[in-house]
Amino acid sequence: MLVGLLSAVLVLVLALVGLVVVRPGPIAGWLGSDPAQPSAMPEPSEPAPSPVLAGAAIDAPVPTAEGVRSAIDALVHDAGLGSRVNASVVDATTGDTLYASGANVPTTPASITKLITAATALEARGPAYRIKTRVVAGTRPGEVVLIGGGDPTLAVNGSGAYPGAARLDRLAARVKVALGGLTPTRVIVDSSLYSGPLYGPGWDPDIVSGGFAAPMTALMTDGGRINPKDTSNADRYAQPDLAAGRAFATALGLSTSAVAATARGSAPEGAASATPAGTGVSAPGLELGAVESPPMIRLVELMLSESDNVVAEALARQVALAKKEPASYAGGAAAMDAELADLGLDPDQARLSDGSGLSRQNRITPALLTDLLSLAASGHQRVAGLFGGLPVAGWSGTLKDRFRTPAEGSRAGAGVVRAKTGTLNRVNTVAGIVQTAEGRLLAFAVLADQVPSPTLDAQTALDRLAARLATCGCR
């Protein structure tokens, strides 16, 4: 059944205007980035685009508010969701409200906060933007400074946690070429791009101890993971920037004592141009090499698909940097509010403290989320890119193992519902898009922040609700 559904929904055509959203492919210039500089060791090309969901026809019958209420009102008030459930459903084409129950009530959002992070990062930086990690010459002969640009996906080598990531071993090779016969002797780590606390305000005590996030530093490898292959609830370095610096020193072939001497510092002021390869010139501040992250649209996809908290916090800081705010939790929140306003959305419907949704201080209204999704579905050039990262029910990401059991009444949503979920203790949320049985595209958001135990009952209730929208004409 799932295969049949997915074969019928091959490419998501958003806003019903023929806009196709796929991952960036290897075609040169597709994203409009500057031509790459010639290199003896080119970065790996992006993987080929993967198919995503198909959209609805522009002439599909429009559900009525009465029809939607009749279909889902009892499910919104399911006992498994607890005593406080706020919801919004809109026609994704017109933005017209079809269902509202506490739609304008600020509610704890958990990880669906990442929808705002995705939209604002794509708008602020653009889909082609890549985060650069640089090395410049230090003040002493043989001293190099590794400068963190905020790329959380940076890998030590080819065994990294994220596909297509920039690599420290390749960066080390470039530095060696630039230094010519000069032997590197010491690595200084400059992670001064970020400021403020390492951990977010309002985080539960087990967020860090449980491996759900890392201390946020401007330089890290593999999202701060100690073991890159540990992709869920992983142990993280207490000092990710120094760990990355030591890995880079090892890649340069430094002695054990030199690796151990890796320390924090600041890059010296110097020339903006790179050192000519093999000249051995290393004036303080001169660039010796650089590597770049995957493009922003890929980072957004990675964040949304697996609900990666570290990538989310890094992207919030990219919004801060674009908006000339401090690259901190507070700066990211302020910048995302400003970007929402620039998008024509109401920032007063969000009170943000972080970019991942781990903070219990976050508040977002369901109406803001459906407004954002409707904006993306209307064909907004940059924001529409977030759809490529949304998990598909019963198929991918955090929805891969949901919408699969007929007894739960949710299996009809498999391959049709595309949504971001959120989970904290006593909080369960979902926001995304769904195509009705008659082909109309709807945006929906349901937030429950007083959920009784067990959480699985709340997940099942949310899945049933989304599946009901998929099976009704709602007229």
Tab-separated table of C-alpha atoms in Angstrom:
chain	number	residue	atom	x	y	z
A	1	MET	CA	0.000	0.000	0.000
A	2	LEU	CA	2.784	2.372	0.959
A	3	VAL	CA	4.635	1.762	-2.283
A	4	GLY	CA	1.473	2.446	-4.232
A	5	LEU	CA	0.877	5.688	-2.381
A	6	LEU	CA	4.406	6.873	-2.868
A	7	SER	CA	4.440	6.032	-6.547
A	8	ALA	CA	1.412	8.278	-6.916
A	9	VAL	CA	3.095	11.197	-5.172
A	10	LEU	CA	6.478	11.662	-6.743
A	11	VAL	CA	7.442	15.366	-6.724
A	12	LEU	CA	5.995	18.082	-4.461
A	13	VAL	CA	4.635	20.895	-6.603
A	14	LEU	CA	4.116	23.725	-4.150
A	15	ALA	CA	1.702	26.597	-4.192
A	16	LEU	CA	0.108	24.991	-7.139
A	17	VAL	CA	2.168	27.165	-9.427
A	18	GLY	CA	4.425	24.509	-10.845
A	19	LEU	CA	7.249	25.104	-8.349
A	20	VAL	CA	9.173	21.873	-7.850
A	21	VAL	CA	11.185	21.410	-4.672
A	22	VAL	CA	14.032	18.936	-4.753
A	23	ARG	CA	17.402	18.764	-3.107
A	24	PRO	CA	20.158	20.648	-4.852
A	25	GLY	CA	21.845	18.533	-7.457
A	26	PRO	CA	25.321	18.445	-8.931
A	27	ILE	CA	24.535	20.738	-11.869
A	28	ALA	CA	27.057	23.582	-11.827
A	29	GLY	CA	25.532	26.921	-10.991
A	30	TRP	CA	22.103	25.476	-10.083
A	31	LEU	CA	22.101	27.381	-6.833
A	32	GLY	CA	23.662	30.534	-8.203
A	33	SER	CA	26.838	30.323	-6.157
A	34	ASP	CA	30.125	31.830	-7.208
A	35	PRO	CA	32.285	29.623	-9.410
A	36	ALA	CA	34.557	27.448	-7.347
A	37	GLN	CA	38.246	28.223	-7.328
A	38	PRO	CA	40.438	25.620	-9.014
A	39	SER	CA	41.684	23.063	-6.540
A	40	ALA	CA	43.762	19.928	-6.651
A	41	MET	CA	41.356	18.401	-4.156
A	42	PRO	CA	37.806	19.455	-5.094
A	43	GLU	CA	34.937	19.085	-2.647
A	44	PRO	CA	32.644	16.106	-3.346
A	45	SER	CA	29.660	16.974	-5.504
A	46	GLU	CA	26.190	17.021	-4.044
A	47	PRO	CA	24.175	13.799	-4.411
A	48	ALA	CA	21.553	13.631	-7.127
A	49	PRO	CA	18.119	15.004	-6.229
A	50	SER	CA	15.741	12.606	-4.518
A	51	PRO	CA	12.003	12.527	-5.253
A	52	VAL	CA	9.565	14.042	-2.778
A	53	LEU	CA	5.804	14.361	-2.613
A	54	ALA	CA	3.446	15.451	-5.339
A	55	GLY	CA	1.175	18.434	-4.845
A	56	ALA	CA	-2.475	19.048	-5.460
A	57	ALA	CA	-4.225	20.423	-8.500
A	58	ILE	CA	-5.212	24.078	-8.383
A	59	ASP	CA	-8.823	23.210	-9.173
A	60	ALA	CA	-9.207	20.609	-6.408
A	61	PRO	CA	-12.392	21.074	-4.366
A	62	VAL	CA	-11.945	23.360	-1.359
A	63	PRO	CA	-12.906	21.909	2.029
A	64	THR	CA	-15.365	23.848	4.166
A	65	ALA	CA	-14.776	24.959	7.725
A	66	GLU	CA	-17.797	22.887	8.771
A	67	GLY	CA	-16.427	19.841	7.003
A	68	VAL	CA	-12.998	20.111	8.617
A	69	ARG	CA	-14.482	20.669	12.071
A	70	SER	CA	-16.727	17.635	11.669
A	71	ALA	CA	-13.727	15.538	10.604
A	72	ILE	CA	-11.181	16.448	13.263
A	73	ASP	CA	-12.734	18.272	16.220
A	74	ALA	CA	-13.168	15.114	18.286
A	75	LEU	CA	-9.585	14.082	17.459
A	76	VAL	CA	-8.204	17.459	18.545
A	77	HIS	CA	-9.839	16.849	21.918
A	78	ASP	CA	-8.602	13.261	22.230
A	79	ALA	CA	-7.828	12.415	25.850
A	80	GLY	CA	-4.347	11.290	24.857
A	81	LEU	CA	-3.433	14.874	24.006
A	82	GLY	CA	-4.286	16.194	27.440
A	83	SER	CA	-6.122	19.239	28.649
A	84	ARG	CA	-4.551	21.937	26.460
A	85	VAL	CA	-4.541	21.470	22.699
A	86	ASN	CA	-4.355	24.365	20.250
A	87	ALA	CA	-4.756	23.834	16.523
A	88	SER	CA	-4.983	25.523	13.147
A	89	VAL	CA	-5.796	24.208	9.664
A	90	VAL	CA	-5.689	26.439	6.584
A	91	ASP	CA	-6.061	26.053	2.851
A	92	ALA	CA	-2.431	26.132	1.709
A	93	THR	CA	-3.346	27.810	-1.572
A	94	THR	CA	-5.415	30.695	-0.252
A	95	GLY	CA	-4.352	30.836	3.387
A	96	ASP	CA	-8.017	30.799	4.404
A	97	THR	CA	-8.679	29.385	7.871
A	98	LEU	CA	-10.600	26.102	7.885
A	99	TYR	CA	-10.227	25.186	11.555
A	100	ALA	CA	-9.133	27.160	14.605
A	101	SER	CA	-9.139	26.060	18.220
A	102	GLY	CA	-6.789	28.203	20.276
A	103	ALA	CA	-5.022	29.016	17.009
A	104	ASN	CA	-3.690	32.318	18.355
A	105	VAL	CA	-2.665	31.005	21.763
A	106	PRO	CA	1.127	30.893	22.320
A	107	THR	CA	1.989	27.275	23.098
A	108	THR	CA	5.159	25.320	23.883
A	109	PRO	CA	6.198	24.104	20.415
A	110	ALA	CA	9.116	21.699	21.046
A	111	SER	CA	10.913	20.769	17.809
A	112	ILE	CA	8.418	22.290	15.380
A	113	THR	CA	10.302	25.486	16.279
A	114	LYS	CA	12.710	24.221	13.614
A	115	LEU	CA	10.200	25.249	10.925
A	116	ILE	CA	10.825	28.880	11.864
A	117	THR	CA	14.575	28.241	12.018
A	118	ALA	CA	14.463	26.670	8.548
A	119	ALA	CA	12.411	29.435	6.970
A	120	THR	CA	14.436	32.283	8.447
A	121	ALA	CA	17.791	30.645	7.644
A	122	LEU	CA	16.800	30.101	4.020
A	123	GLU	CA	15.535	33.660	3.730
A	124	ALA	CA	18.471	35.284	5.530
A	125	ARG	CA	21.282	33.345	3.879
A	126	GLY	CA	19.757	31.966	0.698
A	127	PRO	CA	19.736	28.290	-0.360
A	128	ALA	CA	23.219	28.398	-1.894
A	129	TYR	CA	25.055	29.826	1.117
A	130	ARG	CA	27.895	27.685	2.490
A	131	ILE	CA	29.592	28.078	5.865
A	132	LYS	CA	33.346	28.373	5.610
A	133	THR	CA	36.000	26.945	7.955
A	134	ARG	CA	39.339	28.703	7.442
A	135	VAL	CA	42.960	28.392	8.448
A	136	VAL	CA	45.284	31.391	8.579
A	137	ALA	CA	48.926	31.773	9.528
A	138	GLY	CA	49.603	32.573	13.158
A	139	THR	CA	52.046	35.077	14.598
A	140	ARG	CA	54.858	32.538	15.089
A	141	PRO	CA	56.591	30.491	12.382
A	142	GLY	CA	54.711	27.255	11.785
A	143	GLU	CA	51.724	28.341	13.898
A	144	VAL	CA	48.344	28.046	12.226
A	145	VAL	CA	44.947	29.275	13.394
A	146	LEU	CA	41.833	27.206	12.733
A	147	ILE	CA	38.852	29.571	12.546
A	148	GLY	CA	35.368	28.210	13.186
A	149	GLY	CA	32.677	29.671	10.961
A	150	GLY	CA	29.800	27.822	12.588
A	151	ASP	CA	29.627	24.688	10.415
A	152	PRO	CA	28.238	21.940	12.707
A	153	THR	CA	28.569	19.259	10.007
A	154	LEU	CA	32.355	19.582	9.590
A	155	ALA	CA	33.944	16.109	9.642
A	156	VAL	CA	37.366	14.898	10.720
A	157	ASN	CA	37.637	12.596	7.700
A	158	GLY	CA	35.505	10.492	5.381
A	159	SER	CA	33.696	8.789	8.270
A	160	GLY	CA	31.675	11.817	9.333
A	161	ALA	CA	28.122	11.939	10.610
A	162	TYR	CA	26.728	14.108	7.798
A	163	PRO	CA	26.720	13.390	4.049
A	164	GLY	CA	28.698	15.778	1.867
A	165	ALA	CA	30.381	17.462	4.828
A	166	ALA	CA	33.584	19.489	4.613
A	167	ARG	CA	36.589	17.626	6.080
A	168	LEU	CA	39.500	18.548	8.318
A	169	ASP	CA	41.850	16.071	6.642
A	170	ARG	CA	41.340	17.826	3.293
A	171	LEU	CA	41.800	21.195	4.942
A	172	ALA	CA	45.061	19.984	6.494
A	173	ALA	CA	46.287	18.822	3.073
A	174	ARG	CA	45.599	22.262	1.611
A	175	VAL	CA	47.416	23.973	4.445
A	176	LYS	CA	50.467	21.775	3.918
A	177	VAL	CA	50.503	22.657	0.221
A	178	ALA	CA	50.213	26.358	1.017
A	179	LEU	CA	53.059	26.185	3.533
A	180	GLY	CA	55.380	24.514	1.054
A	181	GLY	CA	58.473	23.438	2.927
A	182	LEU	CA	57.469	25.173	6.148
A	183	THR	CA	56.571	22.627	8.828
A	184	PRO	CA	53.451	23.383	10.904
A	185	THR	CA	54.238	23.301	14.615
A	186	ARG	CA	51.152	24.406	16.555
A	187	VAL	CA	47.388	24.845	16.128
A	188	ILE	CA	45.430	27.710	17.680
A	189	VAL	CA	41.634	27.463	17.726
A	190	ASP	CA	39.577	30.588	17.092
A	191	SER	CA	35.945	29.932	18.015
A	192	SER	CA	35.187	33.537	18.941
A	193	LEU	CA	32.408	33.906	16.362
A	194	TYR	CA	29.866	32.659	18.911
A	195	SER	CA	29.126	34.424	22.167
A	196	GLY	CA	26.955	33.864	25.216
A	197	PRO	CA	26.108	30.631	27.064
A	198	LEU	CA	27.047	27.243	25.656
A	199	TYR	CA	23.644	25.774	26.543
A	200	GLY	CA	20.196	27.149	25.823
A	201	PRO	CA	17.884	28.831	28.318
A	202	GLY	CA	14.994	26.691	29.483
A	203	TRP	CA	16.612	23.381	28.519
A	204	ASP	CA	15.754	20.325	30.619
A	205	PRO	CA	18.663	18.953	32.680
A	206	ASP	CA	18.877	15.780	30.589
A	207	ILE	CA	19.301	17.598	27.248
A	208	VAL	CA	23.083	17.586	27.480
A	209	SER	CA	23.592	14.479	29.617
A	210	GLY	CA	21.255	12.557	27.318
A	211	GLY	CA	23.153	13.586	24.205
A	212	PHE	CA	20.306	15.560	22.634
A	213	ALA	CA	22.559	18.578	22.030
A	214	ALA	CA	26.141	19.788	22.361
A	215	PRO	CA	27.793	22.863	23.829
A	216	MET	CA	27.415	25.373	21.020
A	217	THR	CA	30.833	26.482	19.785
A	218	ALA	CA	31.656	28.025	16.418
A	219	LEU	CA	34.039	25.155	15.673
A	220	MET	CA	33.031	21.517	16.074
A	221	THR	CA	33.061	18.264	14.157
A	222	ASP	CA	30.102	15.945	13.555
A	223	GLY	CA	27.720	18.011	15.649
A	224	GLY	CA	30.062	17.674	18.615
A	225	ARG	CA	29.749	13.887	18.641
A	226	ILE	CA	32.580	11.850	20.109
A	227	ASN	CA	31.632	8.937	17.840
A	228	PRO	CA	30.475	10.257	14.438
A	229	LYS	CA	28.516	7.098	13.752
A	230	ASP	CA	26.416	7.509	16.896
A	231	THR	CA	23.571	9.389	15.260
A	232	SER	CA	21.008	9.514	18.083
A	233	ASN	CA	21.390	10.725	21.667
A	234	ALA	CA	25.144	10.676	21.159
A	235	ASP	CA	27.863	11.439	23.683
A	236	ARG	CA	29.248	14.892	22.894
A	237	TYR	CA	32.531	16.631	23.612
A	238	ALA	CA	32.493	19.021	26.559
A	239	GLN	CA	34.756	21.334	24.509
A	240	PRO	CA	33.920	20.660	20.855
A	241	ASP	CA	36.162	23.432	19.524
A	242	LEU	CA	39.303	22.133	21.215
A	243	ALA	CA	38.471	18.565	20.188
A	244	ALA	CA	38.239	19.753	16.573
A	245	GLY	CA	41.522	21.613	16.924
A	246	ARG	CA	43.290	18.513	18.188
A	247	ALA	CA	41.871	16.455	15.336
A	248	PHE	CA	43.170	19.058	12.895
A	249	ALA	CA	46.605	19.048	14.536
A	250	THR	CA	46.707	15.278	14.151
A	251	ALA	CA	45.748	15.601	10.480
A	252	LEU	CA	48.652	18.016	10.013
A	253	GLY	CA	50.978	15.356	11.386
A	254	LEU	CA	51.965	17.290	14.493
A	255	SER	CA	53.677	15.516	17.364
A	256	THR	CA	51.645	14.215	20.297
A	257	SER	CA	52.847	17.067	22.489
A	258	ALA	CA	51.930	19.644	19.851
A	259	VAL	CA	48.464	18.137	19.486
A	260	ALA	CA	48.002	18.294	23.244
A	261	ALA	CA	49.092	21.943	23.219
A	262	THR	CA	46.180	22.979	20.997
A	263	ALA	CA	44.642	26.037	22.604
A	264	ARG	CA	42.118	28.807	22.050
A	265	GLY	CA	43.191	32.138	20.661
A	266	SER	CA	42.340	34.761	18.076
A	267	ALA	CA	43.363	34.923	14.459
A	268	PRO	CA	45.727	37.801	13.692
A	269	GLU	CA	44.667	40.529	11.335
A	270	GLY	CA	46.116	39.930	7.909
A	271	ALA	CA	45.691	39.892	4.166
A	272	ALA	CA	42.409	38.632	2.773
A	273	SER	CA	43.963	36.739	-0.107
A	274	ALA	CA	45.085	33.142	0.175
A	275	THR	CA	48.688	32.039	0.291
A	276	PRO	CA	49.965	30.973	-3.162
A	277	ALA	CA	50.218	27.195	-3.081
A	278	GLY	CA	53.628	25.853	-2.267
A	279	THR	CA	55.345	29.197	-1.724
A	280	GLY	CA	55.922	28.746	1.973
A	281	VAL	CA	54.736	32.315	2.537
A	282	SER	CA	52.888	32.550	5.857
A	283	ALA	CA	52.564	36.166	6.899
A	284	PRO	CA	50.372	36.458	10.021
A	285	GLY	CA	46.701	36.384	9.095
A	286	LEU	CA	47.229	35.146	5.550
A	287	GLU	CA	44.740	32.443	4.574
A	288	LEU	CA	46.318	29.022	4.141
A	289	GLY	CA	43.214	27.054	3.240
A	290	ALA	CA	39.453	26.754	3.603
A	291	VAL	CA	36.640	24.249	3.239
A	292	GLU	CA	32.909	24.857	2.952
A	293	SER	CA	29.790	23.180	4.296
A	294	PRO	CA	27.026	21.784	2.113
A	295	PRO	CA	24.682	24.550	0.877
A	296	MET	CA	22.127	26.013	3.271
A	297	ILE	CA	19.254	24.148	1.657
A	298	ARG	CA	21.000	20.838	2.449
A	299	LEU	CA	21.686	21.917	6.031
A	300	VAL	CA	18.000	22.757	6.434
A	301	GLU	CA	17.067	19.365	5.018
A	302	LEU	CA	19.416	17.598	7.444
A	303	MET	CA	18.022	19.563	10.371
A	304	LEU	CA	14.355	18.940	9.599
A	305	SER	CA	14.561	15.333	8.481
A	306	GLU	CA	16.169	13.990	11.661
A	307	SER	CA	15.298	16.927	13.952
A	308	ASP	CA	18.968	17.684	14.532
A	309	ASN	CA	19.175	20.106	17.460
A	310	VAL	CA	22.822	21.086	16.982
A	311	VAL	CA	22.339	21.950	13.316
A	312	ALA	CA	19.248	23.940	14.294
A	313	GLU	CA	21.153	26.048	16.811
A	314	ALA	CA	23.935	26.633	14.285
A	315	LEU	CA	21.425	27.810	11.674
A	316	ALA	CA	19.768	30.175	14.154
A	317	ARG	CA	23.197	31.763	14.636
A	318	GLN	CA	23.560	32.115	10.871
A	319	VAL	CA	20.357	34.145	10.900
A	320	ALA	CA	21.853	36.240	13.713
A	321	LEU	CA	25.034	36.871	11.739
A	322	ALA	CA	23.046	37.850	8.639
A	323	LYS	CA	20.992	40.272	10.723
A	324	LYS	CA	24.052	41.744	12.482
A	325	GLU	CA	23.035	40.266	15.840
A	326	PRO	CA	25.366	38.440	18.258
A	327	ALA	CA	25.789	34.776	17.336
A	328	SER	CA	24.177	33.551	20.561
A	329	TYR	CA	20.879	32.057	21.709
A	330	ALA	CA	19.444	35.517	22.378
A	331	GLY	CA	20.875	36.939	19.168
A	332	GLY	CA	19.471	34.092	17.109
A	333	ALA	CA	16.013	34.509	18.646
A	334	ALA	CA	15.998	38.254	17.997
A	335	ALA	CA	17.188	37.782	14.428
A	336	MET	CA	14.561	35.132	13.658
A	337	ASP	CA	11.850	37.479	14.966
A	338	ALA	CA	13.138	40.200	12.654
A	339	GLU	CA	13.227	37.814	9.694
A	340	LEU	CA	9.640	36.702	10.367
A	341	ALA	CA	8.570	40.336	10.178
A	342	ASP	CA	10.481	40.757	6.914
A	343	LEU	CA	8.563	37.766	5.540
A	344	GLY	CA	5.279	39.480	6.362
A	345	LEU	CA	4.517	37.160	9.277
A	346	ASP	CA	3.594	38.324	12.777
A	347	PRO	CA	6.615	37.984	15.110
A	348	ASP	CA	4.365	38.749	18.092
A	349	GLN	CA	2.948	35.251	17.647
A	350	ALA	CA	6.317	33.770	18.632
A	351	ARG	CA	8.482	34.169	21.709
A	352	LEU	CA	11.715	32.356	20.943
A	353	SER	CA	14.630	31.428	23.182
A	354	ASP	CA	16.481	29.020	20.869
A	355	GLY	CA	16.404	27.588	17.365
A	356	SER	CA	15.926	23.909	18.156
A	357	GLY	CA	12.792	23.934	20.279
A	358	LEU	CA	14.536	22.354	23.260
A	359	SER	CA	13.741	25.406	25.387
A	360	ARG	CA	10.560	25.314	27.428
A	361	GLN	CA	10.542	29.100	27.265
A	362	ASN	CA	9.616	29.028	23.555
A	363	ARG	CA	6.051	29.914	22.635
A	364	ILE	CA	4.551	29.774	19.130
A	365	THR	CA	0.930	29.983	18.007
A	366	PRO	CA	-0.487	27.325	15.686
A	367	ALA	CA	-1.695	30.142	13.401
A	368	LEU	CA	1.858	31.411	12.862
A	369	LEU	CA	2.990	27.947	11.808
A	370	THR	CA	0.165	27.471	9.308
A	371	ASP	CA	0.760	31.007	8.007
A	372	LEU	CA	4.429	30.121	7.472
A	373	LEU	CA	3.590	26.841	5.745
A	374	SER	CA	1.017	28.577	3.568
A	375	LEU	CA	3.618	31.203	2.629
A	376	ALA	CA	6.031	28.449	1.618
A	377	ALA	CA	3.320	26.637	-0.339
A	378	SER	CA	2.390	29.840	-2.152
A	379	GLY	CA	5.713	29.639	-3.968
A	380	HIS	CA	7.945	31.902	-1.895
A	381	GLN	CA	11.250	31.378	-3.672
A	382	ARG	CA	13.451	30.700	-0.641
A	383	VAL	CA	11.093	29.557	2.107
A	384	ALA	CA	9.573	26.867	-0.130
A	385	GLY	CA	12.872	25.016	0.193
A	386	LEU	CA	11.960	23.831	3.668
A	387	PHE	CA	9.506	21.292	2.226
A	388	GLY	CA	12.368	19.175	0.895
A	389	GLY	CA	13.407	18.368	4.466
A	390	LEU	CA	10.028	17.560	6.002
A	391	PRO	CA	9.697	13.887	6.950
A	392	VAL	CA	7.190	11.830	4.964
A	393	ALA	CA	4.729	9.777	7.005
A	394	GLY	CA	5.701	6.118	7.151
A	395	TRP	CA	8.682	6.704	4.922
A	396	SER	CA	11.458	9.063	6.046
A	397	GLY	CA	13.087	10.973	8.876
A	398	THR	CA	11.328	11.184	12.218
A	399	LEU	CA	8.088	9.901	10.653
A	400	LYS	CA	9.652	6.780	9.185
A	401	ASP	CA	8.221	4.466	11.851
A	402	ARG	CA	4.874	6.222	12.292
A	403	PHE	CA	1.610	5.950	10.324
A	404	ARG	CA	2.166	2.215	9.844
A	405	THR	CA	-0.369	0.392	12.020
A	406	PRO	CA	-3.922	0.032	10.636
A	407	ALA	CA	-5.370	-0.412	14.146
A	408	GLU	CA	-4.247	3.104	15.064
A	409	GLY	CA	-6.354	4.609	12.293
A	410	SER	CA	-3.375	6.513	10.901
A	411	ARG	CA	-2.036	4.332	8.113
A	412	ALA	CA	-4.016	6.243	5.495
A	413	GLY	CA	-1.662	9.167	6.104
A	414	ALA	CA	1.410	7.205	5.018
A	415	GLY	CA	3.068	8.802	2.018
A	416	VAL	CA	0.588	11.687	2.068
A	417	VAL	CA	1.346	13.582	5.279
A	418	ARG	CA	4.578	15.572	5.322
A	419	ALA	CA	5.285	17.154	8.707
A	420	LYS	CA	7.659	18.173	11.477
A	421	THR	CA	7.007	16.740	14.897
A	422	GLY	CA	8.005	17.932	18.345
A	423	THR	CA	8.423	16.082	21.620
A	424	LEU	CA	9.375	17.133	25.128
A	425	ASN	CA	8.168	15.657	28.390
A	426	ARG	CA	4.405	16.405	28.401
A	427	VAL	CA	4.638	18.196	25.051
A	428	ASN	CA	3.659	16.686	21.684
A	429	THR	CA	3.248	18.739	18.533
A	430	VAL	CA	3.014	18.394	14.767
A	431	ALA	CA	2.911	20.876	11.886
A	432	GLY	CA	3.027	20.237	8.166
A	433	ILE	CA	1.043	19.756	4.988
A	434	VAL	CA	-1.393	17.114	3.787
A	435	GLN	CA	-3.352	16.493	0.636
A	436	THR	CA	-7.055	15.735	1.100
A	437	ALA	CA	-8.793	12.816	-0.561
A	438	GLU	CA	-10.022	15.237	-3.237
A	439	GLY	CA	-6.557	16.661	-3.872
A	440	ARG	CA	-6.572	19.925	-1.910
A	441	LEU	CA	-3.362	20.907	-0.105
A	442	LEU	CA	-3.840	21.883	3.548
A	443	ALA	CA	-1.412	23.231	6.129
A	444	PHE	CA	-1.994	22.174	9.718
A	445	ALA	CA	-0.484	22.626	13.173
A	446	VAL	CA	-1.534	20.933	16.402
A	447	LEU	CA	0.251	21.745	19.688
A	448	ALA	CA	-0.440	19.964	22.986
A	449	ASP	CA	1.656	21.063	25.954
A	450	GLN	CA	-0.095	19.416	28.897
A	451	VAL	CA	0.105	15.837	27.693
A	452	PRO	CA	-0.468	13.042	30.215
A	453	SER	CA	1.694	9.935	30.156
A	454	PRO	CA	2.326	7.896	28.112
A	455	THR	CA	3.605	10.054	25.262
A	456	LEU	CA	2.900	7.301	22.719
A	457	ASP	CA	-0.845	7.922	23.121
A	458	ALA	CA	-0.351	11.553	22.134
A	459	GLN	CA	1.718	10.606	19.073
A	460	THR	CA	-0.967	8.163	17.988
A	461	ALA	CA	-3.669	10.808	18.416
A	462	LEU	CA	-1.728	13.311	16.305
A	463	ASP	CA	-1.128	10.716	13.595
A	464	ARG	CA	-4.825	9.834	13.480
A	465	LEU	CA	-5.722	13.499	13.154
A	466	ALA	CA	-3.354	14.092	10.237
A	467	ALA	CA	-4.506	10.891	8.549
A	468	ARG	CA	-8.128	12.012	8.903
A	469	LEU	CA	-7.357	15.168	6.948
A	470	ALA	CA	-5.788	12.980	4.270
A	471	THR	CA	-8.886	10.783	3.903
A	472	CYS	CA	-11.656	13.337	4.006
A	473	GLY	CA	-12.955	15.703	1.368
A	474	CYS	CA	-13.999	17.775	4.375
A	475	ARG	CA	-16.903	19.367	2.573
